[in-house]
Tab-separated table of C-alpha atoms in Angstrom:
chain	number	residue	atom	x	y	z
A	1	MET	CA	-14.688	36.433	-10.365
A	2	GLU	CA	-11.707	37.029	-7.785
A	3	VAL	CA	-9.002	34.339	-7.568
A	4	PRO	CA	-7.088	34.347	-4.532
A	5	ARG	CA	-3.444	34.208	-4.263
A	6	ALA	CA	-1.860	31.085	-3.624
A	7	TRP	CA	-0.164	31.926	0.016
A	8	LEU	CA	3.727	31.568	0.150
A	9	ARG	CA	3.975	31.127	-3.333
A	10	PHE	CA	7.316	33.280	-3.994
A	11	SER	CA	6.683	33.764	-7.606
A	12	ASP	CA	5.172	31.454	-10.162
A	13	ARG	CA	8.403	31.804	-12.204
A	14	ASP	CA	10.500	30.739	-9.038
A	15	VAL	CA	10.744	26.670	-9.960
A	16	LEU	CA	13.748	26.401	-8.004
A	17	VAL	CA	12.094	27.375	-4.660
A	18	GLY	CA	9.343	24.756	-5.442
A	19	TRP	CA	11.679	22.374	-6.493
A	20	ALA	CA	13.831	22.904	-3.370
A	21	VAL	CA	10.827	22.226	-1.131
A	22	THR	CA	9.963	19.156	-3.152
A	23	GLY	CA	13.516	17.615	-2.916
A	24	GLY	CA	13.557	18.603	0.773
A	25	VAL	CA	10.426	16.678	1.606
A	26	ALA	CA	11.711	13.472	-0.472
A	27	VAL	CA	14.521	13.669	1.371
A	28	LEU	CA	12.650	13.980	4.935
A	29	ALA	CA	10.692	10.559	3.876
A	30	LEU	CA	14.032	8.998	2.867
A	31	LEU	CA	15.564	9.705	6.104
A	32	LEU	CA	12.493	8.280	8.062
A	33	VAL	CA	12.211	5.200	6.231
A	34	ALA	CA	15.448	3.796	4.837
A	35	PRO	CA	17.422	3.459	8.318
A	36	PHE	CA	14.460	1.205	9.348
A	37	LEU	CA	14.266	-1.229	6.618
A	38	SER	CA	15.773	-4.017	8.340
A	39	ALA	CA	13.254	-3.660	11.525
A	40	ASP	CA	10.637	-5.923	12.264
A	41	PRO	CA	6.578	-4.986	12.445
A	42	ARG	CA	5.503	-4.089	15.717
A	43	PRO	CA	3.251	-6.436	17.148
A	44	GLY	CA	-0.283	-5.640	17.903
A	45	VAL	CA	-0.413	-2.758	15.595
A	46	THR	CA	-3.141	-4.525	13.597
A	47	TYR	CA	-5.683	-7.624	14.225
A	48	SER	CA	-4.376	-8.650	10.934
A	49	ALA	CA	-1.305	-11.103	10.748
A	50	ALA	CA	-0.273	-9.248	7.459
A	51	PRO	CA	3.113	-7.603	8.620
A	52	PHE	CA	4.439	-11.211	9.879
A	53	THR	CA	3.034	-13.139	7.146
A	54	ASP	CA	2.122	-10.878	3.611
A	55	GLU	CA	5.629	-9.788	2.957
A	56	GLY	CA	6.535	-13.381	1.750
A	57	PHE	CA	3.264	-13.638	0.424
A	58	SER	CA	3.723	-10.440	-1.579
A	59	VAL	CA	7.099	-11.147	-2.933
A	60	MET	CA	6.878	-14.965	-3.649
A	61	GLY	CA	6.149	-14.928	-7.217
A	62	ALA	CA	9.515	-12.677	-7.785
A	63	ARG	CA	11.404	-14.837	-5.131
A	64	ASN	CA	10.330	-17.993	-6.637
A	65	LEU	CA	11.460	-16.673	-10.051
A	66	VAL	CA	14.897	-15.356	-8.948
A	67	VAL	CA	15.712	-18.319	-6.626
A	68	LEU	CA	13.791	-21.457	-8.134
A	69	GLY	CA	13.478	-20.023	-11.965
A	70	ARG	CA	9.505	-19.907	-12.028
A	71	TRP	CA	7.203	-17.441	-11.049
A	72	ILE	CA	4.687	-20.441	-9.348
A	73	THR	CA	5.918	-23.305	-7.902
A	74	ASP	CA	2.556	-24.793	-6.295
A	75	GLY	CA	-1.176	-23.578	-5.784
A	76	TRP	CA	-0.384	-20.241	-4.574
A	77	GLN	CA	-0.723	-18.393	-7.923
A	78	LEU	CA	-1.576	-14.936	-6.416
A	79	VAL	CA	1.501	-13.295	-8.386
A	80	VAL	CA	-0.777	-13.027	-11.550
A	81	ALA	CA	-2.780	-10.287	-9.857
A	82	GLN	CA	0.062	-8.327	-8.047
A	83	LEU	CA	2.569	-8.354	-11.141
A	84	PRO	CA	3.222	-4.758	-11.092
A	85	PHE	CA	4.708	-5.127	-7.908
A	86	ASN	CA	6.584	-8.505	-8.376
A	87	VAL	CA	8.575	-7.339	-11.434
A	88	PRO	CA	10.731	-4.517	-9.711
A	89	VAL	CA	11.255	-6.794	-6.668
A	90	ALA	CA	12.385	-9.824	-9.169
A	91	TRP	CA	14.731	-7.013	-10.706
A	92	ILE	CA	16.092	-6.352	-7.470
A	93	PHE	CA	16.567	-9.522	-6.149
A	94	ALA	CA	18.473	-10.609	-9.110
A	95	THR	CA	20.699	-7.529	-9.460
A	96	PHE	CA	21.309	-7.596	-5.680
A	97	GLU	CA	20.250	-10.447	-3.175
A	98	VAL	CA	16.958	-12.066	-2.161
A	99	GLY	CA	16.161	-10.748	1.403
A	100	ILE	CA	13.780	-9.076	3.213
A	101	VAL	CA	15.516	-5.414	3.278
A	102	GLU	CA	15.843	-5.709	-0.842
A	103	ALA	CA	12.102	-6.264	-1.095
A	104	ARG	CA	11.563	-3.342	1.060
A	105	VAL	CA	13.500	-1.254	-1.097
A	106	VAL	CA	10.583	-1.323	-3.426
A	107	SER	CA	8.193	0.341	-0.884
A	108	LEU	CA	10.956	2.866	0.187
A	109	VAL	CA	10.970	3.864	-3.501
A	110	CYS	CA	7.116	4.070	-3.661
A	111	VAL	CA	6.835	5.775	-0.734
A	112	VAL	CA	9.424	9.016	-1.679
A	113	ALA	CA	8.094	9.012	-5.219
A	114	THR	CA	4.407	9.629	-3.491
A	115	THR	CA	5.715	12.038	-1.616
A	116	VAL	CA	7.314	14.127	-4.460
A	117	LEU	CA	3.972	13.771	-6.540
A	118	VAL	CA	1.696	15.050	-3.561
A	119	ALA	CA	4.080	17.852	-3.371
A	120	THR	CA	4.477	18.813	-7.072
A	121	GLU	CA	0.909	18.380	-7.239
A	122	THR	CA	-0.129	20.448	-4.153
A	123	ARG	CA	2.463	23.157	-5.101
A	124	SER	CA	1.044	23.679	-8.745
A	125	ARG	CA	-2.476	24.607	-7.355
A	126	PHE	CA	-2.034	25.766	-3.765
A	127	GLY	CA	1.948	27.059	-3.494
A	128	VAL	CA	4.944	26.089	-1.887
A	129	GLY	CA	3.574	26.512	1.746
A	130	ALA	CA	0.704	23.944	1.159
A	131	ALA	CA	2.796	21.443	-0.454
A	132	ALA	CA	5.229	21.551	2.339
A	133	LEU	CA	2.311	21.022	4.920
A	134	ALA	CA	0.526	18.435	3.032
A	135	THR	CA	3.638	16.081	2.445
A	136	VAL	CA	5.024	16.762	5.995
A	137	ALA	CA	1.473	15.822	7.291
A	138	LEU	CA	1.448	12.719	5.021
A	139	ILE	CA	4.839	11.013	6.178
A	140	ALA	CA	3.957	12.258	9.870
A	141	MET	CA	1.208	9.816	10.265
A	142	PRO	CA	2.018	6.817	12.583
A	143	LEU	CA	-0.034	4.792	10.115
A	144	GLU	CA	2.186	5.912	7.306
A	145	LEU	CA	5.317	5.012	9.008
A	146	VAL	CA	4.070	1.442	10.109
A	147	TYR	CA	3.649	0.347	6.541
A	148	ALA	CA	6.121	2.490	4.565
A	149	ARG	CA	8.947	0.263	5.610
A	150	LEU	CA	7.370	-3.046	4.714
A	151	ALA	CA	7.146	-5.212	1.233
A	152	LEU	CA	3.495	-4.791	1.106
A	153	LEU	CA	1.433	-3.841	-1.693
A	154	GLU	CA	-0.152	-0.536	-0.579
A	155	PRO	CA	3.159	1.795	-0.823
A	156	MET	CA	2.980	0.992	-4.629
A	157	GLU	CA	-0.856	0.975	-4.924
A	158	THR	CA	-0.633	4.630	-3.506
A	159	LEU	CA	1.872	5.901	-6.059
A	160	TRP	CA	0.138	4.637	-8.977
A	161	LEU	CA	-3.148	6.220	-7.632
A	162	ILE	CA	-1.529	9.748	-7.356
A	163	ALA	CA	0.360	9.199	-10.461
A	164	THR	CA	-3.045	8.514	-12.216
A	165	ALA	CA	-4.559	11.319	-10.623
A	166	ALA	CA	-1.608	13.937	-11.573
A	167	ALA	CA	-1.913	12.379	-15.339
A	168	ALA	CA	-5.879	12.637	-15.623
A	169	LEU	CA	-5.513	16.270	-14.115
A	170	ARG	CA	-3.483	17.127	-16.977
A	171	ALA	CA	-5.462	15.767	-19.253
A	172	TRP	CA	-8.595	17.435	-18.098
A	173	ALA	CA	-6.710	20.961	-17.946
A	174	ALA	CA	-5.861	20.661	-21.559
A	175	PRO	CA	-7.023	23.490	-24.051
A	176	ALA	CA	-10.469	22.656	-25.565
A	177	ASP	CA	-9.100	22.523	-28.962
A	178	ARG	CA	-6.752	19.433	-27.984
A	179	PRO	CA	-7.848	16.106	-27.439
A	180	ALA	CA	-5.201	14.951	-24.834
A	181	LEU	CA	-5.253	11.698	-26.037
A	182	ARG	CA	-1.578	10.929	-24.618
A	183	THR	CA	-2.282	11.932	-21.386
A	184	THR	CA	-5.309	10.381	-20.964
A	185	LEU	CA	-3.673	7.002	-22.090
A	186	LEU	CA	-1.065	7.717	-20.062
A	187	ALA	CA	-3.556	8.025	-16.911
A	188	GLY	CA	-5.023	4.891	-18.058
A	189	ILE	CA	-2.111	2.693	-18.274
A	190	LEU	CA	-1.154	4.013	-14.734
A	191	ALA	CA	-4.600	3.116	-13.517
A	192	VAL	CA	-4.128	-0.422	-14.807
A	193	LEU	CA	-0.938	-0.559	-12.780
A	194	ALA	CA	-2.894	0.618	-9.630
A	195	VAL	CA	-5.268	-2.241	-10.124
A	196	ALA	CA	-3.111	-4.772	-11.178
A	197	THR	CA	-1.089	-3.976	-8.001
A	198	LYS	CA	-3.860	-4.482	-5.836
A	199	ALA	CA	-7.760	-4.663	-7.049
A	200	SER	CA	-8.797	-2.878	-4.224
A	201	ALA	CA	-7.422	0.545	-5.856
A	202	ALA	CA	-10.432	0.467	-8.246
A	203	ALA	CA	-12.863	1.997	-5.591
A	204	SER	CA	-10.339	4.790	-5.175
A	205	LEU	CA	-9.644	5.176	-8.708
A	206	PHE	CA	-12.892	5.665	-9.667
A	207	GLY	CA	-13.928	8.020	-6.887
A	208	LEU	CA	-11.145	10.348	-7.892
A	209	LEU	CA	-12.472	10.364	-11.649
A	210	ILE	CA	-16.168	10.757	-10.424
A	211	GLY	CA	-15.037	13.787	-8.117
A	212	ALA	CA	-12.959	15.516	-10.769
A	213	THR	CA	-15.478	15.267	-13.343
A	214	PHE	CA	-18.531	16.640	-11.105
A	215	ALA	CA	-16.078	19.315	-9.820
A	216	SER	CA	-15.284	20.515	-14.063
A	217	SER	CA	-16.681	23.518	-15.613
A	218	ASP	CA	-16.876	21.235	-18.794
A	219	ARG	CA	-18.380	17.692	-17.625
A	220	ARG	CA	-18.465	16.532	-21.312
A	221	ARG	CA	-15.282	16.617	-21.764
A	222	SER	CA	-14.104	15.338	-18.337
A	223	ALA	CA	-16.634	12.455	-18.612
A	224	ILE	CA	-14.771	11.763	-21.959
A	225	VAL	CA	-11.544	11.736	-20.597
A	226	ALA	CA	-12.692	10.048	-17.424
A	227	GLY	CA	-14.218	7.434	-19.840
A	228	GLY	CA	-11.131	6.847	-21.873
A	229	ILE	CA	-9.291	5.930	-18.424
A	230	ALA	CA	-11.991	3.710	-17.568
A	231	GLY	CA	-11.857	2.377	-21.366
A	232	VAL	CA	-8.358	1.565	-20.960
A	233	LEU	CA	-8.802	-0.392	-17.782
A	234	VAL	CA	-11.629	-2.862	-19.411
A	235	VAL	CA	-8.889	-3.551	-22.336
A	236	ALA	CA	-6.388	-4.439	-19.730
A	237	LEU	CA	-8.877	-6.703	-17.883
A	238	VAL	CA	-9.772	-8.447	-20.982
A	239	ALA	CA	-6.321	-9.020	-22.216
A	240	TRP	CA	-5.373	-10.124	-18.438
A	241	LEU	CA	-8.220	-12.673	-18.588
A	242	GLY	CA	-7.251	-14.083	-22.113
A	243	SER	CA	-3.607	-14.345	-20.835
A	244	LEU	CA	-4.623	-16.288	-18.043
A	245	SER	CA	-6.647	-18.562	-20.277
A	246	VAL	CA	-3.539	-19.170	-22.512
A	247	ALA	CA	-1.393	-20.013	-19.562
A	248	GLY	CA	-3.821	-22.639	-18.205
A	249	ILE	CA	-4.467	-20.654	-15.089
A	250	ASP	CA	-7.888	-20.428	-13.506
A	251	VAL	CA	-8.947	-16.998	-12.176
A	252	ALA	CA	-10.615	-18.381	-8.998
A	253	THR	CA	-7.604	-20.513	-8.207
A	254	ALA	CA	-5.272	-17.635	-8.625
A	255	LEU	CA	-7.340	-15.300	-6.340
A	256	ALA	CA	-8.207	-17.714	-3.802
A	257	PRO	CA	-5.777	-16.786	-1.162
A	258	TRP	CA	-7.645	-13.366	-1.124
A	259	PRO	CA	-9.423	-12.636	2.113
A	260	ALA	CA	-13.042	-13.634	2.099
A	261	THR	CA	-15.170	-10.036	2.828
A	262	ARG	CA	-18.818	-9.664	3.921
A	263	LEU	CA	-20.956	-7.259	1.975
A	264	SER	CA	-24.369	-6.590	3.151
A	265	VAL	CA	-27.451	-4.296	2.481
A	266	ASP	CA	-28.760	-5.009	6.155
A	267	PRO	CA	-29.093	-1.542	7.739
A	268	GLY	CA	-28.422	-3.119	11.138
A	269	PHE	CA	-25.056	-5.077	9.758
A	270	LEU	CA	-24.149	-1.544	7.808
A	271	TRP	CA	-24.731	0.545	11.117
A	272	GLY	CA	-22.750	-1.861	13.161
A	273	GLN	CA	-20.236	-1.754	10.663
A	274	VAL	CA	-19.798	2.161	10.553
A	275	THR	CA	-20.009	2.987	13.917
A	276	GLU	CA	-17.685	0.535	14.871
A	277	TYR	CA	-15.155	1.599	12.383
A	278	LEU	CA	-15.507	5.348	13.618
A	279	THR	CA	-15.342	4.705	16.729
A	280	GLY	CA	-11.612	3.554	16.656
A	281	GLY	CA	-12.786	0.001	17.822
A	282	GLU	CA	-11.221	-1.412	14.977
A	283	ASP	CA	-7.720	-1.259	14.314
A	284	ARG	CA	-7.209	1.907	16.054
A	285	VAL	CA	-7.635	3.929	12.865
A	286	ALA	CA	-8.823	6.908	14.616
A	287	VAL	CA	-5.542	6.899	16.317
A	288	LEU	CA	-3.174	6.367	13.555
A	289	ALA	CA	-4.655	8.523	11.233
A	290	GLY	CA	-7.085	10.528	12.957
A	291	PRO	CA	-5.179	14.095	12.771
A	292	LEU	CA	-5.682	13.361	8.742
A	293	LEU	CA	-9.344	12.392	9.073
A	294	LEU	CA	-10.162	15.720	10.944
A	295	GLY	CA	-7.933	17.937	8.614
A	296	ALA	CA	-9.787	16.506	5.629
A	297	ILE	CA	-13.099	17.311	6.927
A	298	ALA	CA	-12.162	20.866	7.696
A	299	GLY	CA	-10.365	21.211	4.344
A	300	CYS	CA	-14.095	19.884	2.951
A	301	ALA	CA	-15.706	22.337	4.977
A	302	VAL	CA	-13.221	25.076	3.491
A	303	ALA	CA	-13.640	24.167	-0.246
A	304	CYS	CA	-17.320	24.528	0.349
A	305	GLN	CA	-16.640	27.891	1.363
A	306	ARG	CA	-14.324	28.865	-1.053
A	307	TRP	CA	-15.523	26.881	-4.137
A	308	HIS	CA	-16.832	29.502	-6.106
A	309	ARG	CA	-13.523	31.871	-5.702
A	310	TRP	CA	-11.417	29.178	-6.804
A	311	GLU	CA	-10.061	28.654	-10.527
A	312	ARG	CA	-11.189	25.511	-12.240
A	313	GLY	CA	-8.157	23.829	-12.118
A	314	ARG	CA	-7.634	23.879	-8.095
A	315	ARG	CA	-11.721	23.073	-8.035
A	316	ARG	CA	-11.016	20.085	-10.360
A	317	PHE	CA	-7.844	18.852	-7.964
A	318	VAL	CA	-9.795	19.251	-4.684
A	319	GLY	CA	-12.732	17.324	-6.159
A	320	ALA	CA	-10.664	14.569	-7.221
A	321	MET	CA	-9.233	14.371	-3.828
A	322	ILE	CA	-12.778	14.181	-2.189
A	323	GLY	CA	-13.715	11.611	-4.365
A	324	TRP	CA	-10.945	9.512	-3.834
A	325	ALA	CA	-11.417	9.806	-0.189
A	326	ALA	CA	-15.023	9.329	-0.011
A	327	LEU	CA	-15.756	6.093	-1.962
A	328	GLY	CA	-12.479	4.544	-0.630
A	329	PHE	CA	-13.765	5.028	2.758
A	330	THR	CA	-16.996	4.083	1.762
A	331	VAL	CA	-15.966	0.749	1.017
A	332	LEU	CA	-14.160	0.613	4.259
A	333	LEU	CA	-17.121	1.674	6.522
A	334	ILE	CA	-19.254	-1.480	5.061
A	335	ALA	CA	-16.439	-3.971	4.054
A	336	GLY	CA	-16.227	-6.957	6.440
A	337	TYR	CA	-12.497	-7.186	6.422
A	338	ARG	CA	-10.653	-3.925	6.724
A	339	PRO	CA	-7.372	-4.020	8.646
A	340	ASN	CA	-5.648	-0.723	9.006
A	341	ARG	CA	-3.369	-0.962	6.143
A	342	TYR	CA	-6.239	-0.577	3.747
A	343	VAL	CA	-6.297	2.971	4.946
A	344	VAL	CA	-2.783	3.783	3.797
A	345	PRO	CA	-3.982	4.703	-0.382
A	346	LEU	CA	-6.355	7.089	1.122
A	347	LEU	CA	-3.572	9.092	3.081
A	348	PRO	CA	-2.736	11.270	0.144
A	349	PRO	CA	-5.980	12.676	-0.342
A	350	LEU	CA	-6.727	13.299	3.307
A	351	ALA	CA	-3.045	15.091	3.366
A	352	ILE	CA	-3.823	17.538	0.676
A	353	LEU	CA	-7.400	18.239	1.955
A	354	THR	CA	-5.773	18.769	5.400
A	355	ALA	CA	-3.241	21.376	3.682
A	356	VAL	CA	-6.495	23.119	2.287
A	357	ALA	CA	-7.852	23.416	5.965
A	358	LEU	CA	-4.242	24.430	6.939
A	359	GLU	CA	-4.165	27.150	3.840
A	360	ALA	CA	-6.931	28.864	5.388
A	361	LEU	CA	-5.650	28.951	9.083
A	362	VAL	CA	-2.405	30.354	8.303
A	363	ALA	CA	-3.661	32.904	5.594
A	364	GLY	CA	-5.247	34.768	8.535
A	365	LEU	CA	-1.649	35.113	10.198
A	366	GLY	CA	-0.922	37.961	8.219
A	367	ARG	CA	2.880	38.755	7.974
A	368	TRP	CA	3.316	35.790	10.354
A	369	ARG	CA	2.366	33.343	7.756
A	370	VAL	CA	5.465	32.074	7.006
A	371	ALA	CA	6.584	31.846	10.471
A	372	GLY	CA	3.168	29.555	11.061
A	373	VAL	CA	3.955	27.229	8.319
A	374	ILE	CA	7.757	26.753	9.604
A	375	ALA	CA	6.164	26.407	13.209
A	376	ILE	CA	3.634	23.733	11.663
A	377	VAL	CA	6.397	21.588	9.800
A	378	ALA	CA	8.623	21.713	12.835
A	379	ALA	CA	6.394	20.542	15.238
A	380	LEU	CA	5.363	17.557	12.509
A	381	VAL	CA	8.871	16.621	11.716
A	382	ALA	CA	9.675	16.595	15.481
A	383	GLY	CA	6.635	14.206	16.500
A	384	THR	CA	7.654	12.135	13.451
A	385	ALA	CA	11.294	11.521	14.253
A	386	ALA	CA	10.311	10.652	17.810
A	387	GLN	CA	7.688	7.718	16.664
A	388	SER	CA	9.850	6.788	13.942
A	389	ALA	CA	12.154	5.401	16.216
A	390	ALA	CA	9.813	4.132	18.653
A	391	LEU	CA	7.732	2.095	16.336
A	392	HIS	CA	10.554	-0.287	15.489
A	393	ARG	CA	13.055	-1.658	17.841
A	394	THR	CA	13.999	-5.163	16.846
A	395	HIS	CA	15.764	-6.628	13.791
A	396	ALA	CA	15.138	-10.163	14.093
A	397	LEU	CA	13.847	-11.338	10.825
A	398	VAL	CA	17.133	-10.760	8.907
A	399	ARG	CA	18.767	-13.005	11.345
A	400	ILE	CA	16.219	-15.596	10.995
A	401	GLN	CA	16.201	-15.631	7.026
A	402	ASP	CA	20.062	-16.078	7.358
A	403	GLU	CA	19.797	-18.702	9.590
A	404	LEU	CA	17.291	-20.791	7.796
A	405	ARG	CA	19.272	-20.414	4.437
A	406	SER	CA	22.221	-22.321	6.397
A	407	LEU	CA	19.603	-25.277	7.978
A	408	LEU	CA	17.659	-26.024	4.875
A	409	PRO	CA	18.834	-28.242	2.105
A	410	ALA	CA	18.545	-26.816	-1.386
A	411	GLY	CA	15.225	-28.318	-3.360
A	412	ALA	CA	13.291	-29.069	0.069
A	413	ALA	CA	9.545	-28.055	0.585
A	414	VAL	CA	8.651	-26.058	3.835
A	415	GLU	CA	5.345	-25.934	4.871
A	416	GLY	CA	3.770	-23.036	7.097
A	417	LEU	CA	2.180	-19.717	7.040
A	418	GLU	CA	5.245	-17.615	7.982
A	419	ALA	CA	7.488	-19.815	5.434
A	420	PRO	CA	7.825	-17.520	2.493
A	421	THR	CA	8.716	-14.781	4.964
A	422	LEU	CA	10.895	-16.621	7.243
A	423	ALA	CA	12.646	-18.837	4.292
A	424	MET	CA	12.704	-16.076	1.776
A	425	ARG	CA	16.486	-16.458	1.165
A	426	ALA	CA	16.815	-20.330	1.361
A	427	PRO	CA	16.521	-21.988	-2.047
A	428	VAL	CA	13.415	-24.011	-1.187
A	429	THR	CA	9.979	-24.191	-2.077
A	430	THR	CA	7.607	-22.408	0.231
A	431	ILE	CA	4.117	-23.942	0.824
A	432	VAL	CA	1.169	-21.955	2.413
A	433	VAL	CA	-1.852	-23.977	3.174
A	434	GLN	CA	-5.441	-22.301	3.011
A	435	GLU	CA	-8.797	-23.037	2.667
A	436	SER	CA	-8.695	-23.505	-1.148
A	437	VAL	CA	-4.833	-23.232	-1.851
A	438	ASN	CA	-2.484	-26.191	-1.028
A	439	ASP	CA	-5.360	-28.146	0.769
A	440	GLY	CA	-4.373	-31.672	-0.303
A	441	ASP	CA	-1.679	-33.953	1.121
A	442	THR	CA	1.099	-31.848	0.721
A	443	TYR	CA	3.355	-34.396	2.057
A	444	GLU	CA	2.787	-36.528	-0.683
A	445	ARG	CA	2.218	-34.235	-3.590
A	446	TYR	CA	5.190	-31.388	-2.785
A	447	GLY	CA	7.493	-33.481	-0.950
A	448	VAL	CA	7.054	-31.689	2.520
A	449	ARG	CA	9.633	-32.496	4.985
A	450	TRP	CA	10.351	-29.218	6.634
A	451	LEU	CA	7.680	-27.425	8.852
A	452	LEU	CA	7.552	-23.660	10.481
A	453	LEU	CA	4.813	-23.829	13.139
A	454	ARG	CA	3.428	-22.265	16.094
A	455	ALA	CA	2.778	-24.112	19.147
A	456	GLY	CA	-0.306	-26.245	18.877
A	457	GLU	CA	-0.284	-26.282	15.112
A	458	ARG	CA	0.005	-29.300	13.203
A	459	PRO	CA	-0.328	-30.033	9.475
A	460	ARG	CA	-3.557	-31.179	7.597
A	461	TRP	CA	-1.799	-34.359	6.227
A	462	THR	CA	-0.878	-35.802	9.665
A	463	PRO	CA	-4.138	-38.303	9.845
A	464	GLU	CA	-2.697	-39.719	6.424
A	465	HIS	CA	1.117	-39.673	7.782
A	466	LEU	CA	0.529	-40.195	11.460
A	467	ALA	CA	4.236	-41.803	11.733
A	468	ALA	CA	5.868	-39.021	10.024
A	469	TRP	CA	4.369	-36.547	12.202
A	470	VAL	CA	5.028	-38.393	15.464
A	471	GLY	CA	8.764	-38.809	14.399
A	472	ARG	CA	9.338	-35.142	13.776
A	473	GLU	CA	12.293	-33.382	14.968
A	474	GLN	CA	12.483	-29.824	16.497
A	475	VAL	CA	15.671	-28.211	14.850
A	476	ARG	CA	15.516	-24.596	16.256
A	477	CYS	CA	12.894	-22.076	17.264
A	478	TRP	CA	12.588	-18.275	16.982
A	479	GLU	CA	10.054	-15.313	18.396
A	480	TRP	CA	8.276	-14.074	15.192
A	481	PRO	CA	6.597	-12.424	17.092
A	482	ASP	CA	5.697	-15.374	19.140
A	483	GLU	CA	7.619	-18.584	19.291
A	484	ILE	CA	7.690	-20.630	15.531
A	485	CYS	CA	9.784	-23.757	15.519
A	486	LEU	CA	11.221	-25.386	12.535
A	487	TYR	CA	10.666	-29.291	12.676
A	488	ARG	CA	12.134	-31.872	10.254
A	489	VAL	CA	9.875	-34.985	9.473
A	490	PRO	CA	11.016	-38.176	8.248
């Protein structure tokens, strides 16, 4: 069986060139993200309010620990399902300062590390040129640029997924006479971190395990490795449930802030979900990640054509990427709640499959293949730099957080959907009220005397404490992204 030579690979021994490319794309990712850590999210990029609310939700446990001395201060207990994210955020807050820029540093590190892993994994199987194209295509996507600078869970979830894939592929590639227990255990631990950061990672995780198993020549050994990783996940789940029981935390209460989603087997409903998503009518996924979607389809076609000529490591790698993307997108196609940030963890396999397609394209250029790679990379970098600056124009949140720290008295309780984000730096308890979270009389229970409300909003406790609501005093208003005002009630 003929194994085609990886294009643009200067030499299998030329490690210096490979690491130079890897370092270059890491620096590029750093330059595209770091200067904008203080920038505000762009309104209208998603139907979800997450860019303006969920940063505070995501870091609430870490912020509470550093500012108030405990992870949980009220009915919002979601930190127990997001601990891998909150631990490094807490360390950064404790080491430097509590604030939105500091919180976003974790996402920055995750994006750069993801870029490095995509580069190294692609380079080891397809060469330096494919690695450069895959990583630049990844960070060139508007969807990646939108969420790479926000303190949300998706950048870390993506990092743990690509790290799990890297470790699992090494376990599968170990010689037959070696059990690869250590790498399998490492892959299992990384898989636990992915799911513990955000539970939705489970779909992509099982997709990559299934894809790599079916792409392997020794499916029995591959199934054992995949089963070992799944076993580590099960053990971790049991340990997590046991620790919650010991701590007296009810699982349903802890996970109550998760958005409800509708799953149905009704053919009409499923068809409507799929067509709405694929036509770009929902959150413009086809626009924000369209080039990678098309590139991945082309990459799958190239894989089908060249499958039997590839060596088994390359087949296993591509199979894992196809499984990761396919099962992840299948869940999104039928889910009822699917904002475009849910696509962010699927971008690495899409970028790698796009690089597979570009490999076939550039390989036909003969002596001009290097020039072709340079031209594509240059075009992607130029377009990325232009849209990077256009995505973020205001820096209001840093100022609002500073003003609220000076306005709110220490020990106060502040209620409002945006309270965890806007009042992050103030030494106060931030109360978010949802259907089954903090849905009682927060005025009485938590001593709420400060409110962050939008026009027309009022707290649920107003019928019981009408005099306090009528006697409210408007202190100051800001644009976030619409007008939101701080009120003090007696």
